[in-house]
């Protein structure tokens, strides 16, 4: 199996780049943020503080997280319910960032992620894929862009989806999540030593995908 680990901050375009490249390569695209979001949704629904490890730990055994890869993309199921659309709200984003800082939650989702990479050629995106989940991935990419550029892209996405939001609010949200994700003790967001840095501030989606595909080709040939 061939694994590509793609890590980077929120809104850097990891999922768009990984999705397009996976289609081109015939690999499975795994969005690991969706796993944390699904756990977060359960916690919000049950009134459990996503920062409180002691409250979260006992309920993890009740949380059944499944994912399905379809032609429309990755679907997420929480205890059998399709929650694919429900996990994309700002409230769930923040709760996902909160609960992802808990080592118990990270441990809970680790095997599921590793198992997917054992059974498929994957392009897996997240925050700690190259550093923790798949330390032996054949290719590791750290995909980033400036916070302002990421906020601009998110604003356009939201506009297109009919949910316009203010640039400053989005930028603040991105900066807060960047800080939380990179300052937590458990598996913080950081570039793995052997990861290739791909800064997309100045390049578009197509160019980013092209760079990624060339890197995969190079490593597969090696
Ligand atoms: O990629 P995303 O924005 O959907 O991720 C939601 C949150 O989950 C993010 O704030 C950090 C966390 N996360 C993580 O800690 N590790 C991962 N591999 C993926 C996401």
mmCIF file with all atom_site columns, C-alpha atoms in Angstrom, residues 46-206:
data_model
loop_
_atom_site.group_PDB
_atom_site.id
_atom_site.type_symbol
_atom_site.label_atom_id
_atom_site.label_alt_id
_atom_site.label_comp_id
_atom_site.label_asym_id
_atom_site.label_entity_id
_atom_site.label_seq_id
_atom_site.pdbx_PDB_ins_code
_atom_site.Cartn_x
_atom_site.Cartn_y
_atom_site.Cartn_z
_atom_site.occupancy
_atom_site.B_iso_or_equiv
_atom_site.pdbx_formal_charge
_atom_site.auth_seq_id
_atom_site.auth_comp_id
_atom_site.auth_asym_id
_atom_site.auth_atom_id
_atom_site.pdbx_PDB_model_num
ATOM 1   C CA . UNK A 1 46  ? -25.252 15.231 24.855  1.00 0.00 ? 46  UNK A CA 1
ATOM 2   C CA . UNK A 1 47  ? -24.236 18.458 26.585  1.00 0.00 ? 47  UNK A CA 1
ATOM 3   C CA . UNK A 1 48  ? -20.722 17.179 27.304  1.00 0.00 ? 48  UNK A CA 1
ATOM 4   C CA . UNK A 1 49  ? -17.938 19.760 27.528  1.00 0.00 ? 49  UNK A CA 1
ATOM 5   C CA . UNK A 1 50  ? -15.509 18.837 24.697  1.00 0.00 ? 50  UNK A CA 1
ATOM 6   C CA . UNK A 1 51  ? -12.567 20.128 26.755  1.00 0.00 ? 51  UNK A CA 1
ATOM 7   C CA . UNK A 1 52  ? -13.323 17.966 29.785  1.00 0.00 ? 52  UNK A CA 1
ATOM 8   C CA . UNK A 1 53  ? -11.394 14.732 29.492  1.00 0.00 ? 53  UNK A CA 1
ATOM 9   C CA . UNK A 1 54  ? -13.034 13.171 32.545  1.00 0.00 ? 54  UNK A CA 1
ATOM 10  C CA . UNK A 1 55  ? -16.500 13.793 31.142  1.00 0.00 ? 55  UNK A CA 1
ATOM 11  C CA . UNK A 1 56  ? -15.571 12.693 27.614  1.00 0.00 ? 56  UNK A CA 1
ATOM 12  C CA . UNK A 1 57  ? -13.693 9.480  28.375  1.00 0.00 ? 57  UNK A CA 1
ATOM 13  C CA . UNK A 1 58  ? -16.602 7.432  29.787  1.00 0.00 ? 58  UNK A CA 1
ATOM 14  C CA . UNK A 1 59  ? -18.870 8.155  26.803  1.00 0.00 ? 59  UNK A CA 1
ATOM 15  C CA . UNK A 1 60  ? -16.364 7.253  24.078  1.00 0.00 ? 60  UNK A CA 1
ATOM 16  C CA . UNK A 1 61  ? -17.467 3.629  24.186  1.00 0.00 ? 61  UNK A CA 1
ATOM 17  C CA . UNK A 1 62  ? -20.975 4.789  23.197  1.00 0.00 ? 62  UNK A CA 1
ATOM 18  C CA . UNK A 1 63  ? -19.707 6.623  20.124  1.00 0.00 ? 63  UNK A CA 1
ATOM 19  C CA . UNK A 1 64  ? -19.775 4.553  16.978  1.00 0.00 ? 64  UNK A CA 1
ATOM 20  C CA . UNK A 1 65  ? -17.962 6.358  14.157  1.00 0.00 ? 65  UNK A CA 1
ATOM 21  C CA . UNK A 1 66  ? -18.089 4.925  10.641  1.00 0.00 ? 66  UNK A CA 1
ATOM 22  C CA . UNK A 1 67  ? -17.091 6.277  7.302   1.00 0.00 ? 67  UNK A CA 1
ATOM 23  C CA . UNK A 1 68  ? -18.078 5.318  3.820   1.00 0.00 ? 68  UNK A CA 1
ATOM 24  C CA . UNK A 1 69  ? -16.368 6.288  0.592   1.00 0.00 ? 69  UNK A CA 1
ATOM 25  C CA . UNK A 1 70  ? -18.870 7.066  -2.145  1.00 0.00 ? 70  UNK A CA 1
ATOM 26  C CA . UNK A 1 71  ? -18.686 8.739  -5.543  1.00 0.00 ? 71  UNK A CA 1
ATOM 27  C CA . UNK A 1 72  ? -19.927 11.922 -3.837  1.00 0.00 ? 72  UNK A CA 1
ATOM 28  C CA . UNK A 1 73  ? -17.096 11.769 -1.313  1.00 0.00 ? 73  UNK A CA 1
ATOM 29  C CA . UNK A 1 74  ? -16.614 10.604 2.252   1.00 0.00 ? 74  UNK A CA 1
ATOM 30  C CA . UNK A 1 75  ? -19.784 10.107 4.262   1.00 0.00 ? 75  UNK A CA 1
ATOM 31  C CA . UNK A 1 76  ? -19.744 10.140 8.051   1.00 0.00 ? 76  UNK A CA 1
ATOM 32  C CA . UNK A 1 77  ? -21.990 8.111  10.295  1.00 0.00 ? 77  UNK A CA 1
ATOM 33  C CA . UNK A 1 78  ? -22.548 8.621  13.997  1.00 0.00 ? 78  UNK A CA 1
ATOM 34  C CA . UNK A 1 79  ? -24.119 5.538  15.597  1.00 0.00 ? 79  UNK A CA 1
ATOM 35  C CA . UNK A 1 80  ? -25.581 4.683  12.193  1.00 0.00 ? 80  UNK A CA 1
ATOM 36  C CA . UNK A 1 81  ? -26.953 8.167  11.410  1.00 0.00 ? 81  UNK A CA 1
ATOM 37  C CA . UNK A 1 82  ? -25.617 10.014 8.362   1.00 0.00 ? 82  UNK A CA 1
ATOM 38  C CA . UNK A 1 83  ? -24.152 13.209 9.838   1.00 0.00 ? 83  UNK A CA 1
ATOM 39  C CA . UNK A 1 84  ? -22.058 14.234 6.806   1.00 0.00 ? 84  UNK A CA 1
ATOM 40  C CA . UNK A 1 85  ? -23.738 17.650 6.488   1.00 0.00 ? 85  UNK A CA 1
ATOM 41  C CA . UNK A 1 86  ? -24.319 18.242 10.205  1.00 0.00 ? 86  UNK A CA 1
ATOM 42  C CA . UNK A 1 87  ? -20.637 18.273 11.131  1.00 0.00 ? 87  UNK A CA 1
ATOM 43  C CA . UNK A 1 88  ? -19.799 21.327 9.000   1.00 0.00 ? 88  UNK A CA 1
ATOM 44  C CA . UNK A 1 89  ? -21.038 24.101 11.292  1.00 0.00 ? 89  UNK A CA 1
ATOM 45  C CA . UNK A 1 90  ? -18.740 26.622 13.053  1.00 0.00 ? 90  UNK A CA 1
ATOM 46  C CA . UNK A 1 91  ? -19.948 25.269 16.415  1.00 0.00 ? 91  UNK A CA 1
ATOM 47  C CA . UNK A 1 92  ? -18.851 21.732 15.521  1.00 0.00 ? 92  UNK A CA 1
ATOM 48  C CA . UNK A 1 93  ? -15.535 23.081 14.117  1.00 0.00 ? 93  UNK A CA 1
ATOM 49  C CA . UNK A 1 94  ? -14.666 24.647 17.445  1.00 0.00 ? 94  UNK A CA 1
ATOM 50  C CA . UNK A 1 95  ? -15.821 21.646 19.494  1.00 0.00 ? 95  UNK A CA 1
ATOM 51  C CA . UNK A 1 96  ? -13.769 19.370 17.198  1.00 0.00 ? 96  UNK A CA 1
ATOM 52  C CA . UNK A 1 97  ? -10.710 21.502 17.812  1.00 0.00 ? 97  UNK A CA 1
ATOM 53  C CA . UNK A 1 98  ? -11.438 21.337 21.573  1.00 0.00 ? 98  UNK A CA 1
ATOM 54  C CA . UNK A 1 99  ? -11.958 17.580 21.833  1.00 0.00 ? 99  UNK A CA 1
ATOM 55  C CA . UNK A 1 100 ? -9.051  16.828 19.476  1.00 0.00 ? 100 UNK A CA 1
ATOM 56  C CA . UNK A 1 101 ? -6.726  18.205 22.156  1.00 0.00 ? 101 UNK A CA 1
ATOM 57  C CA . UNK A 1 102 ? -7.685  15.321 24.473  1.00 0.00 ? 102 UNK A CA 1
ATOM 58  C CA . UNK A 1 103 ? -5.305  12.339 24.309  1.00 0.00 ? 103 UNK A CA 1
ATOM 59  C CA . UNK A 1 104 ? -8.225  9.947  25.008  1.00 0.00 ? 104 UNK A CA 1
ATOM 60  C CA . UNK A 1 105 ? -10.028 11.153 21.898  1.00 0.00 ? 105 UNK A CA 1
ATOM 61  C CA . UNK A 1 106 ? -6.901  10.912 19.754  1.00 0.00 ? 106 UNK A CA 1
ATOM 62  C CA . UNK A 1 107 ? -6.258  7.369  20.978  1.00 0.00 ? 107 UNK A CA 1
ATOM 63  C CA . UNK A 1 108 ? -9.888  6.454  20.312  1.00 0.00 ? 108 UNK A CA 1
ATOM 64  C CA . UNK A 1 109 ? -9.591  7.435  16.626  1.00 0.00 ? 109 UNK A CA 1
ATOM 65  C CA . UNK A 1 110 ? -6.072  6.185  15.955  1.00 0.00 ? 110 UNK A CA 1
ATOM 66  C CA . UNK A 1 111 ? -6.745  2.551  15.032  1.00 0.00 ? 111 UNK A CA 1
ATOM 67  C CA . UNK A 1 112 ? -9.568  3.469  12.701  1.00 0.00 ? 112 UNK A CA 1
ATOM 68  C CA . UNK A 1 113 ? -7.222  5.737  10.740  1.00 0.00 ? 113 UNK A CA 1
ATOM 69  C CA . UNK A 1 114 ? -4.350  3.262  10.652  1.00 0.00 ? 114 UNK A CA 1
ATOM 70  C CA . UNK A 1 115 ? -6.655  0.484  9.590   1.00 0.00 ? 115 UNK A CA 1
ATOM 71  C CA . UNK A 1 116 ? -7.852  2.490  6.584   1.00 0.00 ? 116 UNK A CA 1
ATOM 72  C CA . UNK A 1 117 ? -4.251  2.964  5.451   1.00 0.00 ? 117 UNK A CA 1
ATOM 73  C CA . UNK A 1 118 ? -3.507  -0.732 5.919   1.00 0.00 ? 118 UNK A CA 1
ATOM 74  C CA . UNK A 1 119 ? -6.341  -1.710 3.581   1.00 0.00 ? 119 UNK A CA 1
ATOM 75  C CA . UNK A 1 120 ? -6.150  1.027  0.920   1.00 0.00 ? 120 UNK A CA 1
ATOM 76  C CA . UNK A 1 121 ? -3.806  3.293  -0.959  1.00 0.00 ? 121 UNK A CA 1
ATOM 77  C CA . UNK A 1 122 ? -4.679  6.520  0.795   1.00 0.00 ? 122 UNK A CA 1
ATOM 78  C CA . UNK A 1 123 ? -4.307  10.241 0.701   1.00 0.00 ? 123 UNK A CA 1
ATOM 79  C CA . UNK A 1 124 ? -5.070  11.095 4.301   1.00 0.00 ? 124 UNK A CA 1
ATOM 80  C CA . UNK A 1 125 ? -5.404  14.649 5.528   1.00 0.00 ? 125 UNK A CA 1
ATOM 81  C CA . UNK A 1 126 ? -5.317  15.993 9.070   1.00 0.00 ? 126 UNK A CA 1
ATOM 82  C CA . UNK A 1 127 ? -2.934  17.564 11.564  1.00 0.00 ? 127 UNK A CA 1
ATOM 83  C CA . UNK A 1 128 ? -0.770  14.674 12.801  1.00 0.00 ? 128 UNK A CA 1
ATOM 84  C CA . UNK A 1 129 ? -0.914  12.159 9.970   1.00 0.00 ? 129 UNK A CA 1
ATOM 85  C CA . UNK A 1 130 ? 2.780   12.353 9.046   1.00 0.00 ? 130 UNK A CA 1
ATOM 86  C CA . UNK A 1 131 ? 3.946   12.744 12.633  1.00 0.00 ? 131 UNK A CA 1
ATOM 87  C CA . UNK A 1 132 ? 1.764   10.244 14.539  1.00 0.00 ? 132 UNK A CA 1
ATOM 88  C CA . UNK A 1 133 ? -0.834  8.309  12.535  1.00 0.00 ? 133 UNK A CA 1
ATOM 89  C CA . UNK A 1 134 ? 1.293   7.215  9.570   1.00 0.00 ? 134 UNK A CA 1
ATOM 90  C CA . UNK A 1 135 ? 4.912   7.936  10.494  1.00 0.00 ? 135 UNK A CA 1
ATOM 91  C CA . UNK A 1 136 ? 6.030   5.598  7.702   1.00 0.00 ? 136 UNK A CA 1
ATOM 92  C CA . UNK A 1 137 ? 3.929   7.194  4.962   1.00 0.00 ? 137 UNK A CA 1
ATOM 93  C CA . UNK A 1 138 ? 5.688   7.070  1.613   1.00 0.00 ? 138 UNK A CA 1
ATOM 94  C CA . UNK A 1 139 ? 5.089   10.775 1.117   1.00 0.00 ? 139 UNK A CA 1
ATOM 95  C CA . UNK A 1 140 ? 4.392   13.514 3.658   1.00 0.00 ? 140 UNK A CA 1
ATOM 96  C CA . UNK A 1 141 ? 3.186   16.948 2.692   1.00 0.00 ? 141 UNK A CA 1
ATOM 97  C CA . UNK A 1 142 ? 2.720   19.980 4.902   1.00 0.00 ? 142 UNK A CA 1
ATOM 98  C CA . UNK A 1 143 ? 0.182   22.078 3.054   1.00 0.00 ? 143 UNK A CA 1
ATOM 99  C CA . UNK A 1 144 ? -0.265  25.639 4.169   1.00 0.00 ? 144 UNK A CA 1
ATOM 100 C CA . UNK A 1 145 ? -1.187  29.177 3.112   1.00 0.00 ? 145 UNK A CA 1
ATOM 101 C CA . UNK A 1 146 ? -1.232  32.518 4.916   1.00 0.00 ? 146 UNK A CA 1
ATOM 102 C CA . UNK A 1 147 ? -4.132  32.991 7.390   1.00 0.00 ? 147 UNK A CA 1
ATOM 103 C CA . UNK A 1 148 ? -5.486  35.878 5.280   1.00 0.00 ? 148 UNK A CA 1
ATOM 104 C CA . UNK A 1 149 ? -5.493  33.811 2.095   1.00 0.00 ? 149 UNK A CA 1
ATOM 105 C CA . UNK A 1 150 ? -7.181  30.915 3.914   1.00 0.00 ? 150 UNK A CA 1
ATOM 106 C CA . UNK A 1 151 ? -9.838  33.262 5.316   1.00 0.00 ? 151 UNK A CA 1
ATOM 107 C CA . UNK A 1 152 ? -10.424 34.703 1.844   1.00 0.00 ? 152 UNK A CA 1
ATOM 108 C CA . UNK A 1 153 ? -10.937 31.227 0.362   1.00 0.00 ? 153 UNK A CA 1
ATOM 109 C CA . UNK A 1 154 ? -13.282 30.194 3.165   1.00 0.00 ? 154 UNK A CA 1
ATOM 110 C CA . UNK A 1 155 ? -15.282 33.400 2.700   1.00 0.00 ? 155 UNK A CA 1
ATOM 111 C CA . UNK A 1 156 ? -15.740 32.675 -1.025  1.00 0.00 ? 156 UNK A CA 1
ATOM 112 C CA . UNK A 1 157 ? -16.733 29.057 -0.283  1.00 0.00 ? 157 UNK A CA 1
ATOM 113 C CA . UNK A 1 158 ? -19.344 30.202 2.226   1.00 0.00 ? 158 UNK A CA 1
ATOM 114 C CA . UNK A 1 159 ? -20.651 32.816 -0.196  1.00 0.00 ? 159 UNK A CA 1
ATOM 115 C CA . UNK A 1 160 ? -21.024 30.188 -2.903  1.00 0.00 ? 160 UNK A CA 1
ATOM 116 C CA . UNK A 1 161 ? -22.861 27.916 -0.485  1.00 0.00 ? 161 UNK A CA 1
ATOM 117 C CA . UNK A 1 162 ? -25.278 30.768 0.266   1.00 0.00 ? 162 UNK A CA 1
ATOM 118 C CA . UNK A 1 163 ? -23.941 31.389 3.794   1.00 0.00 ? 163 UNK A CA 1
ATOM 119 C CA . UNK A 1 164 ? -22.080 34.689 3.506   1.00 0.00 ? 164 UNK A CA 1
ATOM 120 C CA . UNK A 1 165 ? -19.871 35.518 6.474   1.00 0.00 ? 165 UNK A CA 1
ATOM 121 C CA . UNK A 1 166 ? -17.705 38.429 7.407   1.00 0.00 ? 166 UNK A CA 1
ATOM 122 C CA . UNK A 1 167 ? -13.952 38.257 6.551   1.00 0.00 ? 167 UNK A CA 1
ATOM 123 C CA . UNK A 1 168 ? -12.742 39.445 9.964   1.00 0.00 ? 168 UNK A CA 1
ATOM 124 C CA . UNK A 1 169 ? -14.876 36.856 11.795  1.00 0.00 ? 169 UNK A CA 1
ATOM 125 C CA . UNK A 1 170 ? -13.569 34.042 9.601   1.00 0.00 ? 170 UNK A CA 1
ATOM 126 C CA . UNK A 1 171 ? -9.975  35.234 10.009  1.00 0.00 ? 171 UNK A CA 1
ATOM 127 C CA . UNK A 1 172 ? -10.332 35.341 13.784  1.00 0.00 ? 172 UNK A CA 1
ATOM 128 C CA . UNK A 1 173 ? -11.834 31.850 13.823  1.00 0.00 ? 173 UNK A CA 1
ATOM 129 C CA . UNK A 1 174 ? -8.954  30.513 11.689  1.00 0.00 ? 174 UNK A CA 1
ATOM 130 C CA . UNK A 1 175 ? -6.334  32.175 13.887  1.00 0.00 ? 175 UNK A CA 1
ATOM 131 C CA . UNK A 1 176 ? -7.943  30.797 17.037  1.00 0.00 ? 176 UNK A CA 1
ATOM 132 C CA . UNK A 1 177 ? -8.061  27.257 15.647  1.00 0.00 ? 177 UNK A CA 1
ATOM 133 C CA . UNK A 1 178 ? -4.451  27.545 14.381  1.00 0.00 ? 178 UNK A CA 1
ATOM 134 C CA . UNK A 1 179 ? -3.368  28.528 17.855  1.00 0.00 ? 179 UNK A CA 1
ATOM 135 C CA . UNK A 1 180 ? -5.330  25.765 19.596  1.00 0.00 ? 180 UNK A CA 1
ATOM 136 C CA . UNK A 1 181 ? -4.296  23.075 17.124  1.00 0.00 ? 181 UNK A CA 1
ATOM 137 C CA . UNK A 1 182 ? -0.605  23.924 17.264  1.00 0.00 ? 182 UNK A CA 1
ATOM 138 C CA . UNK A 1 183 ? -0.284  24.617 20.993  1.00 0.00 ? 183 UNK A CA 1
ATOM 139 C CA . UNK A 1 184 ? -1.957  21.540 22.444  1.00 0.00 ? 184 UNK A CA 1
ATOM 140 C CA . UNK A 1 185 ? 0.205   18.989 24.235  1.00 0.00 ? 185 UNK A CA 1
ATOM 141 C CA . UNK A 1 186 ? -1.158  15.939 22.372  1.00 0.00 ? 186 UNK A CA 1
ATOM 142 C CA . UNK A 1 187 ? -0.019  15.596 18.763  1.00 0.00 ? 187 UNK A CA 1
ATOM 143 C CA . UNK A 1 188 ? 0.090   19.318 17.966  1.00 0.00 ? 188 UNK A CA 1
ATOM 144 C CA . UNK A 1 189 ? -0.065  20.532 14.394  1.00 0.00 ? 189 UNK A CA 1
ATOM 145 C CA . UNK A 1 190 ? 3.489   20.781 13.154  1.00 0.00 ? 190 UNK A CA 1
ATOM 146 C CA . UNK A 1 191 ? 5.449   19.969 10.045  1.00 0.00 ? 191 UNK A CA 1
ATOM 147 C CA . UNK A 1 192 ? 7.041   16.510 10.268  1.00 0.00 ? 192 UNK A CA 1
ATOM 148 C CA . UNK A 1 193 ? 10.797  16.632 9.731   1.00 0.00 ? 193 UNK A CA 1
ATOM 149 C CA . UNK A 1 194 ? 10.569  14.608 6.545   1.00 0.00 ? 194 UNK A CA 1
ATOM 150 C CA . UNK A 1 195 ? 7.517   16.408 5.133   1.00 0.00 ? 195 UNK A CA 1
ATOM 151 C CA . UNK A 1 196 ? 7.634   18.472 1.965   1.00 0.00 ? 196 UNK A CA 1
ATOM 152 C CA . UNK A 1 197 ? 6.353   22.019 2.491   1.00 0.00 ? 197 UNK A CA 1
ATOM 153 C CA . UNK A 1 198 ? 3.716   23.075 -0.018  1.00 0.00 ? 198 UNK A CA 1
ATOM 154 C CA . UNK A 1 199 ? 2.712   26.716 0.435   1.00 0.00 ? 199 UNK A CA 1
ATOM 155 C CA . UNK A 1 200 ? -0.349  27.476 -1.670  1.00 0.00 ? 200 UNK A CA 1
ATOM 156 C CA . UNK A 1 201 ? -0.682  31.189 -0.845  1.00 0.00 ? 201 UNK A CA 1
ATOM 157 C CA . UNK A 1 202 ? 0.421   32.143 -4.346  1.00 0.00 ? 202 UNK A CA 1
ATOM 158 C CA . UNK A 1 203 ? -0.688  29.111 -6.358  1.00 0.00 ? 203 UNK A CA 1
ATOM 159 C CA . UNK A 1 204 ? -4.149  27.858 -7.288  1.00 0.00 ? 204 UNK A CA 1
ATOM 160 C CA . UNK A 1 205 ? -5.790  24.484 -6.749  1.00 0.00 ? 205 UNK A CA 1
ATOM 161 C CA . UNK A 1 206 ? -4.779  23.039 -10.115 1.00 0.00 ? 206 UNK A CA 1
#
